[in-house]
Coordinates of C-alpha atoms in Angstrom, one line a residue:
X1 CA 8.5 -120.4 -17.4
X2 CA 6.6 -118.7 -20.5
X3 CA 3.1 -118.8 -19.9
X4 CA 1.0 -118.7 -22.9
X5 CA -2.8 -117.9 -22.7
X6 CA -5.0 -118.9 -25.4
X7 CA -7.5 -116.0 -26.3
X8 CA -10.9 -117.5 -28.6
X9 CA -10.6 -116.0 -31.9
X10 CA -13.4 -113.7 -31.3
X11 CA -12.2 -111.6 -28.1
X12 CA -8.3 -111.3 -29.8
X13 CA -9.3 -109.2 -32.5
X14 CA -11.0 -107.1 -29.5
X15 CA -8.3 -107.2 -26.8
X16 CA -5.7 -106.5 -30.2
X17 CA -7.5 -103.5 -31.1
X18 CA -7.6 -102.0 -27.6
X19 CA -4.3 -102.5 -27.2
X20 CA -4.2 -100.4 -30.4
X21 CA -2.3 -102.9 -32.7
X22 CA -3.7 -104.2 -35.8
X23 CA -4.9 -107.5 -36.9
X24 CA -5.9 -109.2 -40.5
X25 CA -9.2 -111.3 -40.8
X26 CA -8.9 -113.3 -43.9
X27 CA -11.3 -112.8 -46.7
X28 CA -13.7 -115.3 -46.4
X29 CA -14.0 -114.5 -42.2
X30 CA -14.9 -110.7 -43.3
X31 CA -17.4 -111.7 -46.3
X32 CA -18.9 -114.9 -44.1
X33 CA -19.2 -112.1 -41.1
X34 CA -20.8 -109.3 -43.3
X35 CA -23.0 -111.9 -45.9
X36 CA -27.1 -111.0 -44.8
X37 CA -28.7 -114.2 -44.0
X38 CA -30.5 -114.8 -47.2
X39 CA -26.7 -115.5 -48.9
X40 CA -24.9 -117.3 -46.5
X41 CA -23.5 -119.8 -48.5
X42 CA -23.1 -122.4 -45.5
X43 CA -26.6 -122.3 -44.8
X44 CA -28.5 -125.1 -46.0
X45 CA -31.2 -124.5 -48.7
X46 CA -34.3 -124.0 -46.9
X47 CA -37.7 -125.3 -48.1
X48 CA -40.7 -122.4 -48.8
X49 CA -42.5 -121.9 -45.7
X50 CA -45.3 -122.5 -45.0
X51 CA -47.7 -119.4 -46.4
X52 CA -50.9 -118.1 -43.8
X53 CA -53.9 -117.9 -44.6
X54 CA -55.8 -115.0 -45.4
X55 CA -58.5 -114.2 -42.8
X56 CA -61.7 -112.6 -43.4
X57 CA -64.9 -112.3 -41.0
X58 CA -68.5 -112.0 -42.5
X59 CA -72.3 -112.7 -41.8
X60 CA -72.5 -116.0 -44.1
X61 CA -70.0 -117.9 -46.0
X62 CA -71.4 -120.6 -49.5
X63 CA -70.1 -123.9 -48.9
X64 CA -66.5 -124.4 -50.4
X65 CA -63.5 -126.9 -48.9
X66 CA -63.8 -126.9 -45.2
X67 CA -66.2 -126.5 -42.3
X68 CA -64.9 -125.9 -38.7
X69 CA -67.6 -126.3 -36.3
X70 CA -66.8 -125.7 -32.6
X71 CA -69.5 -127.3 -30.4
X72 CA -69.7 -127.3 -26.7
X73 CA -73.4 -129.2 -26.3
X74 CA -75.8 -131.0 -28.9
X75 CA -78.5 -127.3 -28.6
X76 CA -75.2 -125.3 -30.0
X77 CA -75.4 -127.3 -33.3
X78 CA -79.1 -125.5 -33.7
X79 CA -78.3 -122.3 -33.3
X80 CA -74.2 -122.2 -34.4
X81 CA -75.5 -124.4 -37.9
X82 CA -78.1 -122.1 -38.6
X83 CA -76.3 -120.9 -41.6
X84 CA -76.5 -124.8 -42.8
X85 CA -79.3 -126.1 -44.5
X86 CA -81.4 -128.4 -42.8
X87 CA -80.3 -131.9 -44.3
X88 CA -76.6 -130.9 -43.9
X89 CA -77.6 -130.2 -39.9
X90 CA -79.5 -133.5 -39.4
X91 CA -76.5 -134.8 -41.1
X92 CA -74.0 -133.7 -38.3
X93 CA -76.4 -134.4 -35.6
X94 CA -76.5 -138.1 -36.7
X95 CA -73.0 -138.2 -36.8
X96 CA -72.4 -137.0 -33.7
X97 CA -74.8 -139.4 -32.1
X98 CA -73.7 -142.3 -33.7
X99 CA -69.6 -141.3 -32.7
X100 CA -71.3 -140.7 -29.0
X101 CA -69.5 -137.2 -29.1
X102 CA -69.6 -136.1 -26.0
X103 CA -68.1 -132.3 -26.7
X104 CA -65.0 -133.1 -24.4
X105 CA -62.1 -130.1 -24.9
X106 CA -60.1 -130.9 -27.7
X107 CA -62.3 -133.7 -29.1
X108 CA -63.1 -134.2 -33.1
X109 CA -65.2 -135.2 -35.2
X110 CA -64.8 -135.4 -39.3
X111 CA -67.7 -135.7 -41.9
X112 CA -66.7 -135.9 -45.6
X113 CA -68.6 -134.9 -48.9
X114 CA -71.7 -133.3 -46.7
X115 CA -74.0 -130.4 -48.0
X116 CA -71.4 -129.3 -50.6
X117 CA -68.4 -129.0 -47.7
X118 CA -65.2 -131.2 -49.2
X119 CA -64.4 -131.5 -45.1
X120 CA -66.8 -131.1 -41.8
X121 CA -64.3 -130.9 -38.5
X122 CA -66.8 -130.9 -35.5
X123 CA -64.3 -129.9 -32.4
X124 CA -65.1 -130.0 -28.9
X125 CA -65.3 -126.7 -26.4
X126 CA -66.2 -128.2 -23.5
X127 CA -68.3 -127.1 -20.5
X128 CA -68.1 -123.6 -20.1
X129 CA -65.7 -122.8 -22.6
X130 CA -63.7 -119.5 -21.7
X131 CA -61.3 -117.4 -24.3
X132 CA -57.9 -120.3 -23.9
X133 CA -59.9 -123.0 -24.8
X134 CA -61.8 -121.4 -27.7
X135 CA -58.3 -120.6 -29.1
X136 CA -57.2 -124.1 -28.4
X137 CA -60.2 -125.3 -30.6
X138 CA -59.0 -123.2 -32.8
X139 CA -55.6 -124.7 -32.8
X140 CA -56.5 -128.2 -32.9
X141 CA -58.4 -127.7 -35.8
X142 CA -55.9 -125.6 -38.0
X143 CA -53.5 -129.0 -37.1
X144 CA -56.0 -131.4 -38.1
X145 CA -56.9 -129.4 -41.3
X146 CA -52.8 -128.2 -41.6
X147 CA -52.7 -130.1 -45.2
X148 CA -56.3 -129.3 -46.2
X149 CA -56.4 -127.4 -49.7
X150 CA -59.0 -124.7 -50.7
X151 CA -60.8 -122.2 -48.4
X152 CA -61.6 -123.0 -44.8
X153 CA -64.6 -121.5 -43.2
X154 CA -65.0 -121.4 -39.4
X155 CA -69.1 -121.0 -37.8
X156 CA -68.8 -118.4 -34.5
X157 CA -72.8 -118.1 -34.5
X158 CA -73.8 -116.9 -30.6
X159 CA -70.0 -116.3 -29.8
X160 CA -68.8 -112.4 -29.4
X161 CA -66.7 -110.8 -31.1
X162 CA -63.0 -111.6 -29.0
X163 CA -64.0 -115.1 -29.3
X164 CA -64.6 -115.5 -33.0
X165 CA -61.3 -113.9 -32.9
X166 CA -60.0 -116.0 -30.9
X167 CA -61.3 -119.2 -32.6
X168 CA -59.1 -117.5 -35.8
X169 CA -56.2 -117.3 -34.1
X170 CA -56.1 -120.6 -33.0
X171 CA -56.6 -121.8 -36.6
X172 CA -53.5 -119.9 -37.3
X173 CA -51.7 -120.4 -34.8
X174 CA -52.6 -124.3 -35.7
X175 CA -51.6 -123.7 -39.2
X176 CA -48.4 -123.9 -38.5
X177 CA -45.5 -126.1 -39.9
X178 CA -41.8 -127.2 -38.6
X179 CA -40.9 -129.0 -41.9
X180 CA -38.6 -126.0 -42.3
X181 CA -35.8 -128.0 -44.7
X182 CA -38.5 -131.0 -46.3
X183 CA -38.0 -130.4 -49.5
X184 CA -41.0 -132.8 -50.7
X185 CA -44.0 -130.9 -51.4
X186 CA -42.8 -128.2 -52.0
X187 CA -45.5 -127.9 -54.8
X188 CA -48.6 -128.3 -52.8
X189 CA -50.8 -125.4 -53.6
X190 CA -50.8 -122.5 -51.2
X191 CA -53.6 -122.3 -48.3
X192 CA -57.1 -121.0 -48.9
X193 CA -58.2 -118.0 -47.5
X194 CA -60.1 -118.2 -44.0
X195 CA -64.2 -116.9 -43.5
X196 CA -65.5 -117.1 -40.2
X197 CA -68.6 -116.1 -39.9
X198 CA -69.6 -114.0 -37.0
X199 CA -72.7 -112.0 -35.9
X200 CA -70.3 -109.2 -35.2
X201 CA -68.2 -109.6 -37.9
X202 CA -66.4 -106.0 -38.2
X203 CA -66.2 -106.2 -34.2
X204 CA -64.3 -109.5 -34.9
X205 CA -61.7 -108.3 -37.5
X206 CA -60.7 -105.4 -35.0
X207 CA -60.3 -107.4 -32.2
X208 CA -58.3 -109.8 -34.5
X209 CA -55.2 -107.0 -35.4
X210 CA -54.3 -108.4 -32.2
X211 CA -55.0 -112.2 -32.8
X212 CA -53.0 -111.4 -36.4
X213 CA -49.9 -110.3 -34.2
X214 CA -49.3 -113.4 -32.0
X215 CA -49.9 -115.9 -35.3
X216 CA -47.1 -113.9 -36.5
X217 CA -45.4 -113.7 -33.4
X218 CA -45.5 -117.7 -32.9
X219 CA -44.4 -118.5 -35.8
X220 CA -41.2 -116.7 -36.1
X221 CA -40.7 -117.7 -32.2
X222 CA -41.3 -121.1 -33.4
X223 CA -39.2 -120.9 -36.6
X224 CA -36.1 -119.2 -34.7
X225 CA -36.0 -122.1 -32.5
X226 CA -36.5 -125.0 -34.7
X227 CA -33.8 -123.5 -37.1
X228 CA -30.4 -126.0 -36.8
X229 CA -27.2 -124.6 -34.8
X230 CA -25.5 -124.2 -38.2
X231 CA -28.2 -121.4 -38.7
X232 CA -29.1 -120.0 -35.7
X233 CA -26.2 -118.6 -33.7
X234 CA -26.5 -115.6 -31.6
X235 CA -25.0 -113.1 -34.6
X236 CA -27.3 -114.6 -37.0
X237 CA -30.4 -114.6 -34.1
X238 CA -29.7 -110.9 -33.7
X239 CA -30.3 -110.5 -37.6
X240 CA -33.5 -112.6 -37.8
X241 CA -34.6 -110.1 -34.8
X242 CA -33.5 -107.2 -36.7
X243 CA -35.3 -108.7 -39.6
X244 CA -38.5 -109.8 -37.9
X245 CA -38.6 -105.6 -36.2
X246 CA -38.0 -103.7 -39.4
X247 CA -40.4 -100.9 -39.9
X248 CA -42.6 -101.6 -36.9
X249 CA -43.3 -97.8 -35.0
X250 CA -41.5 -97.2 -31.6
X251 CA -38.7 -99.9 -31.6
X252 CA -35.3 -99.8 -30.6
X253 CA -32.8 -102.3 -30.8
X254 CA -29.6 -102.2 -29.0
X255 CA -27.0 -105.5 -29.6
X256 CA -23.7 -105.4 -27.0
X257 CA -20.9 -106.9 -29.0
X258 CA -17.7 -108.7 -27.4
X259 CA -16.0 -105.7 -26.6
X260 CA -18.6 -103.9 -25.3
X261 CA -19.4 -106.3 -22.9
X262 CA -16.2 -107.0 -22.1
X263 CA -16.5 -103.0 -20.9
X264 CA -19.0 -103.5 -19.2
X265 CA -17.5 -106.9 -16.9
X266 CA -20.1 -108.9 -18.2
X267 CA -17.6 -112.1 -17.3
X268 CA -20.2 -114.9 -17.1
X269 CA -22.2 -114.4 -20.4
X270 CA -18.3 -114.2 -21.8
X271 CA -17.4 -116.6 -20.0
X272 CA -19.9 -119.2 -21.5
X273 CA -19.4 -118.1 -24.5
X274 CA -15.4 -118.2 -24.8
X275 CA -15.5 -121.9 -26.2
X276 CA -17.1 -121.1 -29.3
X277 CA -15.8 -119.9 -32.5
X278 CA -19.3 -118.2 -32.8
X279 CA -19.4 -114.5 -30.4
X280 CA -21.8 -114.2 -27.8
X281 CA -24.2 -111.5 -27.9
X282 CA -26.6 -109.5 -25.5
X283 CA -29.8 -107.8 -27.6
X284 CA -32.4 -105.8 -26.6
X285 CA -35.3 -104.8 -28.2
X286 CA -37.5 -102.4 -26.7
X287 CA -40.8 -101.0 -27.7
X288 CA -43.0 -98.3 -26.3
X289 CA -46.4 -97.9 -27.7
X290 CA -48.2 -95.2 -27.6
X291 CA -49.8 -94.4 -24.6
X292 CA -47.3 -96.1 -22.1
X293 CA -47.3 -95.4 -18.4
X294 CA -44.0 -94.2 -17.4
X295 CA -43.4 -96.3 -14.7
X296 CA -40.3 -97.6 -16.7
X297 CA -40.4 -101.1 -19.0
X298 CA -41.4 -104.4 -17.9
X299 CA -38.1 -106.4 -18.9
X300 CA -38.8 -110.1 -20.5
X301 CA -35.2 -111.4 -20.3
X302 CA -34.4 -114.8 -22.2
X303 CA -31.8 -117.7 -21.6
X304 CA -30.4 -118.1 -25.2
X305 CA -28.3 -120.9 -25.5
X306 CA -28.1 -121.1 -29.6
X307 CA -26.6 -124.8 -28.9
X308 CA -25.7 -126.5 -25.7
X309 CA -22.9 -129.5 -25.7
X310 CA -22.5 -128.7 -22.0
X311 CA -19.4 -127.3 -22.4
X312 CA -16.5 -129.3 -20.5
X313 CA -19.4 -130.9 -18.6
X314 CA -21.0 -132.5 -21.2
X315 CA -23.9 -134.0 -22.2
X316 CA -24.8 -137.7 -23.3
X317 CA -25.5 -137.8 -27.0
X318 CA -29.5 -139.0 -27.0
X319 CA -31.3 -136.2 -28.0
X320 CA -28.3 -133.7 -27.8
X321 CA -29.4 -132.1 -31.0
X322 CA -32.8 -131.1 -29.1
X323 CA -30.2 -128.5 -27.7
X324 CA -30.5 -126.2 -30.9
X325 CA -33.8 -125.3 -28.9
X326 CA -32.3 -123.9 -25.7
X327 CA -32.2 -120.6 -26.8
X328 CA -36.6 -120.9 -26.4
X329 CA -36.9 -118.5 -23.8
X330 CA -34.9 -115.6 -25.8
X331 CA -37.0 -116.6 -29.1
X332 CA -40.2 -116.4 -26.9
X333 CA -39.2 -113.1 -24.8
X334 CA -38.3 -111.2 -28.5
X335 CA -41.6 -113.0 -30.1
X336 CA -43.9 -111.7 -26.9
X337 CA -42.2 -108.5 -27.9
X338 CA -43.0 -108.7 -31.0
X339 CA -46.6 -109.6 -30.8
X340 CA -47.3 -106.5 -28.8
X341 CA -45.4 -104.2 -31.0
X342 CA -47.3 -105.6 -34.6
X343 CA -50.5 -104.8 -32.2
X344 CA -49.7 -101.4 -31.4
X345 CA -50.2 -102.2 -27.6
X346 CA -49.9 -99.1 -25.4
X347 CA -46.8 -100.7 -23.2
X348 CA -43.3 -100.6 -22.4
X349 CA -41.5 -103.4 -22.9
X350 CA -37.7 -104.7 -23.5
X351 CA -37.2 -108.1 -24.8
X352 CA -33.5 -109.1 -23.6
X353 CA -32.0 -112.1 -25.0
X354 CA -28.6 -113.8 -23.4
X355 CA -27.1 -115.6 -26.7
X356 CA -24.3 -117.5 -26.7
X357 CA -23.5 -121.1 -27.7
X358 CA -21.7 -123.5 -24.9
X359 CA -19.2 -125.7 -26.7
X360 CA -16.5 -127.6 -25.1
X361 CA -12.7 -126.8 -27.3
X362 CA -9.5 -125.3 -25.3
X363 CA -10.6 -122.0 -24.8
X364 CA -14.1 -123.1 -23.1
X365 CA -14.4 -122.6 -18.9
X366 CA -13.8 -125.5 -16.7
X367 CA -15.2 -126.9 -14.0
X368 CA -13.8 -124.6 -10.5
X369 CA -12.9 -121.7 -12.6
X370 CA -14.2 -118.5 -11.3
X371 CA -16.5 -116.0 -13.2
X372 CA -17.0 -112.3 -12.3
X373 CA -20.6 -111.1 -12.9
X374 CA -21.4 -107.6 -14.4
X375 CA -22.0 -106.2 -10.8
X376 CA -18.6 -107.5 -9.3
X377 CA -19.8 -110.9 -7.7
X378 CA -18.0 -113.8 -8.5
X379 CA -19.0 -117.2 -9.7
X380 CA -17.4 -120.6 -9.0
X381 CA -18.4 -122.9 -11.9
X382 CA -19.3 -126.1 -10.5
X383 CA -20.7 -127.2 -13.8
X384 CA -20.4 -126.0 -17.2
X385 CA -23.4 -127.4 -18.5
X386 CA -25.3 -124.9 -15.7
X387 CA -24.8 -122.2 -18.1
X388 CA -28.0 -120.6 -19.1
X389 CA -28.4 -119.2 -15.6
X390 CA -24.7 -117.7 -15.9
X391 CA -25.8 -116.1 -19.0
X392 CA -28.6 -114.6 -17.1
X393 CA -27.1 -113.3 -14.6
X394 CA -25.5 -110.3 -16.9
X395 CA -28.7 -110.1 -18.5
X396 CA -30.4 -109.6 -14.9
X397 CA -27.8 -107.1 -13.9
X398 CA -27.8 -105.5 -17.5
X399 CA -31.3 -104.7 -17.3
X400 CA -32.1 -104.2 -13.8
X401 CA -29.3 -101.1 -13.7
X402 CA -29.4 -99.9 -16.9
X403 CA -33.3 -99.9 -17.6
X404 CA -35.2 -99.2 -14.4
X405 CA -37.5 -101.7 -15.0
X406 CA -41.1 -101.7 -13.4
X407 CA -40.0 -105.3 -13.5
X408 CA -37.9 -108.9 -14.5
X409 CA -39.6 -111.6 -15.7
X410 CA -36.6 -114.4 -17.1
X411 CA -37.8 -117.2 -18.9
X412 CA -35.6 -120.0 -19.7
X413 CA -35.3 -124.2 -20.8
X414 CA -33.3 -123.9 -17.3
X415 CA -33.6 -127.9 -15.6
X416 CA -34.6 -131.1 -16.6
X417 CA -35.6 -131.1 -12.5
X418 CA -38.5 -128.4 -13.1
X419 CA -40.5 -131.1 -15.4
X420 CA -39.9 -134.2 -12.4
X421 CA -41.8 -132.2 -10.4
X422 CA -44.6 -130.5 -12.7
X423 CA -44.3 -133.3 -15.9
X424 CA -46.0 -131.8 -18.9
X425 CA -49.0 -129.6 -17.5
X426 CA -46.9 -126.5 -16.1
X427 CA -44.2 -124.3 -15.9
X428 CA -42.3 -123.4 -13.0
X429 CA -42.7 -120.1 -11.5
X430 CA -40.5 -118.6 -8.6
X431 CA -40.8 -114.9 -7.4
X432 CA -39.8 -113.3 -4.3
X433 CA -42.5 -110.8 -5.3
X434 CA -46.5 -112.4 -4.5
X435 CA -48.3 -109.4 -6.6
X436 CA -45.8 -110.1 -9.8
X437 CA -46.5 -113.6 -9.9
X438 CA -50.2 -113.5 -9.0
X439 CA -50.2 -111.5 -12.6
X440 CA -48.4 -113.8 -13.9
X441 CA -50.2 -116.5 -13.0
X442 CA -53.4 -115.0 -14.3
X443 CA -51.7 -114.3 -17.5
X444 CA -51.2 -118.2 -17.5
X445 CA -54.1 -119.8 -16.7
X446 CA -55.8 -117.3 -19.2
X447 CA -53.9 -117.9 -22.3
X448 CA -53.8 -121.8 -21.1
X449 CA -49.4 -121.9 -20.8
X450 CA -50.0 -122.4 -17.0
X451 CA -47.7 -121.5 -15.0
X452 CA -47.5 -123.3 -11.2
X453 CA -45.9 -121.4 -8.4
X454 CA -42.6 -123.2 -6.9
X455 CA -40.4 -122.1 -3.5
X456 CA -37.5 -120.4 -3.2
X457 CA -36.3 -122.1 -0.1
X458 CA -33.8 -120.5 2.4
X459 CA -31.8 -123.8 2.1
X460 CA -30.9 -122.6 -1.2
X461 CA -29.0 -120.2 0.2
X462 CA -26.6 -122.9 1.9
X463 CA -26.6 -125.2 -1.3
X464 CA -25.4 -122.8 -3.8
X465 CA -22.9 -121.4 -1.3
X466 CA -19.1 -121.2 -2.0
X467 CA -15.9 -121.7 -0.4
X468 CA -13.9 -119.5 -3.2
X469 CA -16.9 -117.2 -4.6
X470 CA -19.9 -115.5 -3.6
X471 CA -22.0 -118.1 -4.9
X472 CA -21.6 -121.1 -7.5
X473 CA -23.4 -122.2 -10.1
X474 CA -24.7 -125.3 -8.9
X475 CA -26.7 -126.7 -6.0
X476 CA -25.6 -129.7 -4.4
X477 CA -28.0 -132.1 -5.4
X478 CA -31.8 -132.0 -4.4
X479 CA -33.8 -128.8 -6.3
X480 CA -32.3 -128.5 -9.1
X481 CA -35.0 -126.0 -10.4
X482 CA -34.9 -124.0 -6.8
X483 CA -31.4 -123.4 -6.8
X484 CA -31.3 -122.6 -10.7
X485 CA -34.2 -120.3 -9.8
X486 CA -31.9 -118.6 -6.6
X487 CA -28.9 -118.2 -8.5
X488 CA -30.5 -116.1 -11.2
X489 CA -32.7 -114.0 -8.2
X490 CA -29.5 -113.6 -6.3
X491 CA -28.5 -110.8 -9.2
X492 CA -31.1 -109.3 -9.3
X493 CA -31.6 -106.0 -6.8
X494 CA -34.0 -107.3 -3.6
X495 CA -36.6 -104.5 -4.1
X496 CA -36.7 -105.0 -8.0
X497 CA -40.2 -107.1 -8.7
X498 CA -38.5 -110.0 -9.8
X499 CA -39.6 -113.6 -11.4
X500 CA -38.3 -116.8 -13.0
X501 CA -39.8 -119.1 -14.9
X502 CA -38.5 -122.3 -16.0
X503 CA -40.0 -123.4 -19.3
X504 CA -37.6 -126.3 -20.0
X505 CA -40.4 -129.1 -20.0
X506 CA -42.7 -126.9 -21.8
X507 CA -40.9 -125.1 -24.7
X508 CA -40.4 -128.6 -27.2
X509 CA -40.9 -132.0 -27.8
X510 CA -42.9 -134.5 -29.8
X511 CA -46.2 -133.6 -32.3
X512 CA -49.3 -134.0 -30.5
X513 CA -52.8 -132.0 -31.6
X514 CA -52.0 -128.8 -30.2
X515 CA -48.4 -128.7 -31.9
X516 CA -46.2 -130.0 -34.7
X517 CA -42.7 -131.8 -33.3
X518 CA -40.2 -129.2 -32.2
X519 CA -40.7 -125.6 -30.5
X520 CA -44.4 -125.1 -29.2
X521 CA -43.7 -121.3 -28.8
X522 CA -44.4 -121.4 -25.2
X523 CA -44.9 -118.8 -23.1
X524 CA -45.5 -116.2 -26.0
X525 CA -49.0 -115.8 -25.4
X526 CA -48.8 -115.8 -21.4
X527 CA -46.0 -113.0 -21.6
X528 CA -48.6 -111.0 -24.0
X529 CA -51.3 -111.0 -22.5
X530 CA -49.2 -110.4 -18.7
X531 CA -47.7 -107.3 -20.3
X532 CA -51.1 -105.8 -21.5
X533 CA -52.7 -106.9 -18.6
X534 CA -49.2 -105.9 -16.2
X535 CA -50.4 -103.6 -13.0
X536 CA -47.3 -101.8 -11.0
X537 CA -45.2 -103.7 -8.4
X538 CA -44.0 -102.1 -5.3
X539 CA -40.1 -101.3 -5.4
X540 CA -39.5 -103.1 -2.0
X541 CA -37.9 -106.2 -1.2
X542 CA -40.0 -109.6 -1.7
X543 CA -40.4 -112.2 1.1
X544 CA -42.6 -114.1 -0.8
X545 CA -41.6 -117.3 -2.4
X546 CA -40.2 -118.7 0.8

């Protein structure tokens, strides 16, 4: 009997080559491959975005468009509207009495057409406010005023000089807009330029290059994964990445192709691929700042899943198009990068994103086929649609023998299971090592993308064990979010400071104050601040978790 083995178009031209034959790629393949992204004629025509604003920090500011006016008690409004007059102050006191504001987190408060302001936004701090929720303030605001025109003017009056900053960079950070392909409106005028007035006002704009970098930094995060699958695929998530990096000091970028992963065994990132006319890629983007221990980088790898149908397995069609977003954790992982390099931050770090897109046609992996992993273990695939930890576990291997890496922090939309368990208020964190996901947890709770520590049982061991491979891809039944968690720790070497985090109930979903509908960016600003803030691990192996 002839046996004939399909081959997906993208790894023929590969296996071709090495086999030193020739092959022809029509026309339009080569000029569609090579076209920059700005020309791709398939692409749909994408609206303008939406412009920052410029920010500025000073002693006073006249009154022109808006007033933000964060409040955590009724004596704040005396001292922090000081640079009011006097009727415009017993105007907001009034107004808050008569609304019975309480100054609750997150609450508001508008005023219209007072003391020469178009807008008044009164928001709420809290009790004891700390750096997260200032920024959330921040945020909340720069939402609520999103379509506001003219300048915007923010009082910081008793605050210091991190924490005007970090009132601005919520307001940018709020600013943001996911009506990437609206095409009404496109006319509106562009943004004012932002004053907030400090009493440490040239201590404020230093502390804000950093503040500048993560607005940046979210907003392409957020951008890249709102973009449709027709746009974002991993060649053209590579370019954006190459794009977003260009001209920043100390970067290096290094993107393994088809064939070069197929040197290096990388069959389960392949493997997920193979049923997609668009070629899986692995990317790395590493930065080292000036200044950087030498203790080797702290890797930030990323499951990204361009689209996911499922593959064979696949998935019901409500809400299958939210699967252009499960590529969040290699968008947040580049953007964390990102941010720290715009900032100059004196680190090492490596931003490793897993891209491929998992589509079901003839070529695609099948339910009981067997994957081999970069380090020689093999896979059964129990389901398809667990494919973002198969994808990882190259990326795991990649990184942990090729960098050194002080240590491996994965961050993926991994389970619907993790969010049954934690709903909307955290993500799951698993770690063999307690020290890396203390820091981590720290890094959480002070950037406010909590993070809320989960077990890595020995059961999982049993439930992920296989009769053909040395492990399968999926647990039988029970936690789901465990077992995802084990299979992508089971590549990674035991004394390597290793953690997981599951961001798949965090990373999108509907508009609320804090975020417009779509990507929120999370876990961009907990990755920053854990890599600034990231103190050396002992090379041993964990027993935590358990």
């Amino acid at each position: 009997m002839r046996r004939t083995t399909r081959i997906p178009s993208f790894a023929a031209a590969a296996l071709i080559a090495a086999a030193g034959l020739s092959v022809a790629v029509p026309a339009e393949a080569q000029s569609r491959r090579a076209a920059p992204a700005a020309e791709r004629s398939d692409w749909p025509a994408r609206a303008a975005p939406a412009q920052t604003r410029a920010v500025t920090f000073a002693a006073s500011a006249a009154p022109s468009g808006a007033l933000v006016l964060p409040l955590s008690s009724e004596a704040e409004l005396a001292a922090r509207g000081a640079a009011l007059d006097v009727a415009t102050r017993q105007a907001i006191a009034s107004a808050l009495t008569a609304a019975r504001f309480d100054y609750k987190a997150r609450q508001t408060l508008s005023l219209h057409g007072v003391g020469g302001w178009d807008r008044i936004l009164v928001v709420g701090l809290g009790d004891a406010p700390k750096a997260a929720d200032i920024q959330t303030a921040g945020i909340v605001a720069g939402r609520a005023l999103n379509s506001q025109p003219g300048a915007l003017t923010a009082l910081t009056s008793g605050l210091s000089a991190d924490l005007a900053s970090e009132l601005a960079t919520g307001l940018g950070i709020g600013h943001y807009r996911s009506d990437l392909y609206v095409t009404t409106g496109r006319d509106r005028p562009a943004p004012g330029a932002l004053t907030v007035v400090a009493d440490d006002a040239s201590g404020a704009q230093a502390h804000h290059r950093r503040g500048a970098a993560l607005i940046e930094a979210m907003a392409w995060t957020r951008d890249v994964s709102n973009e449709p699958a027709n746009v974002i695929y991993p060649e053209s998530f590579v370019e954006r990445a190459r794009a977003a990096f260009a001209g920043v000091p100390g970067i290096e970028i290094t993107e393994l192709d088809v064939p070069a992963m197929q040197r290096l065994g990388m069959g389960a990132l392949l493997g997920v691929g193979q049923g997609s006319s668009r070629p899986p890629r692995l990317l790395a983007v590493r930065y080292r700042g000036q200044g950087a221990s030498n203790d080797g980088p702290i890797a930030l790898l990323g499951k990204g899943i361009t689209f996911d149908s499922g593959g064979i397995s696949i998935k019901p069609g409500a809400n299958m198009g939210n699967m252009k977003m499960d590529m969040s954790g290699a968008a947040s992982v580049v953007g964390a990068v990102l941010a720290l390099a715009k900032s100059g931050a004196p680190v090492d770090v490596v931003a490793v994103a897993a891209l491929a897109e998992n589509m079901p046609d003839g070529g695609a992996i099948r339910p009981a086929d067997v994957l081999t992993a970069m380090n020689g273990k093999t896979i059964e695939i129990i389901s398809t649609d667990a494919e973002g930890r198969l994808v990882l576990a190259d990326a795991v291997v990649w990184a942990d023998t090729t960098l050194n890496p002080a240590a491996i922090v994965d961050v993926a939309t991994l389970t619907g299971s993790v969010g049954g368990a934690l709903g909307n208020d955290y993500a799951g964190l698993f770690s063999r090592h307690d020290a890396l996901a203390d820091q981590l947890k720290t890094a959480g709770d002070a950037t406010g993308e909590t993070l809320w520590r989960l077990p890595l049982h020995p059961s999982y061991v049993r439930a992920t064990s296989s009769t053909i491979a040395d492990i399968k891809n999926s647990g039988d039944g029970g936690a789901g979010a465990g077992t995802g968690a084990h299979f992508i720790g089971y590549f990674a070497r035991p004394e390597t400071p290793w953690a997981h985090l599951d961001i798949a109930n965090m990373a999108f979903g509907a508009a609320n104050d804090v975020k417009p509908a779509g990507s929120a960016g999370y876990s961009v600003r907990l990755l920053e601040r854990f890599v600034r803030d990231f103190q050396p691990v002992a090379k041993e192996k964990g027993t935590g978790g358990y």
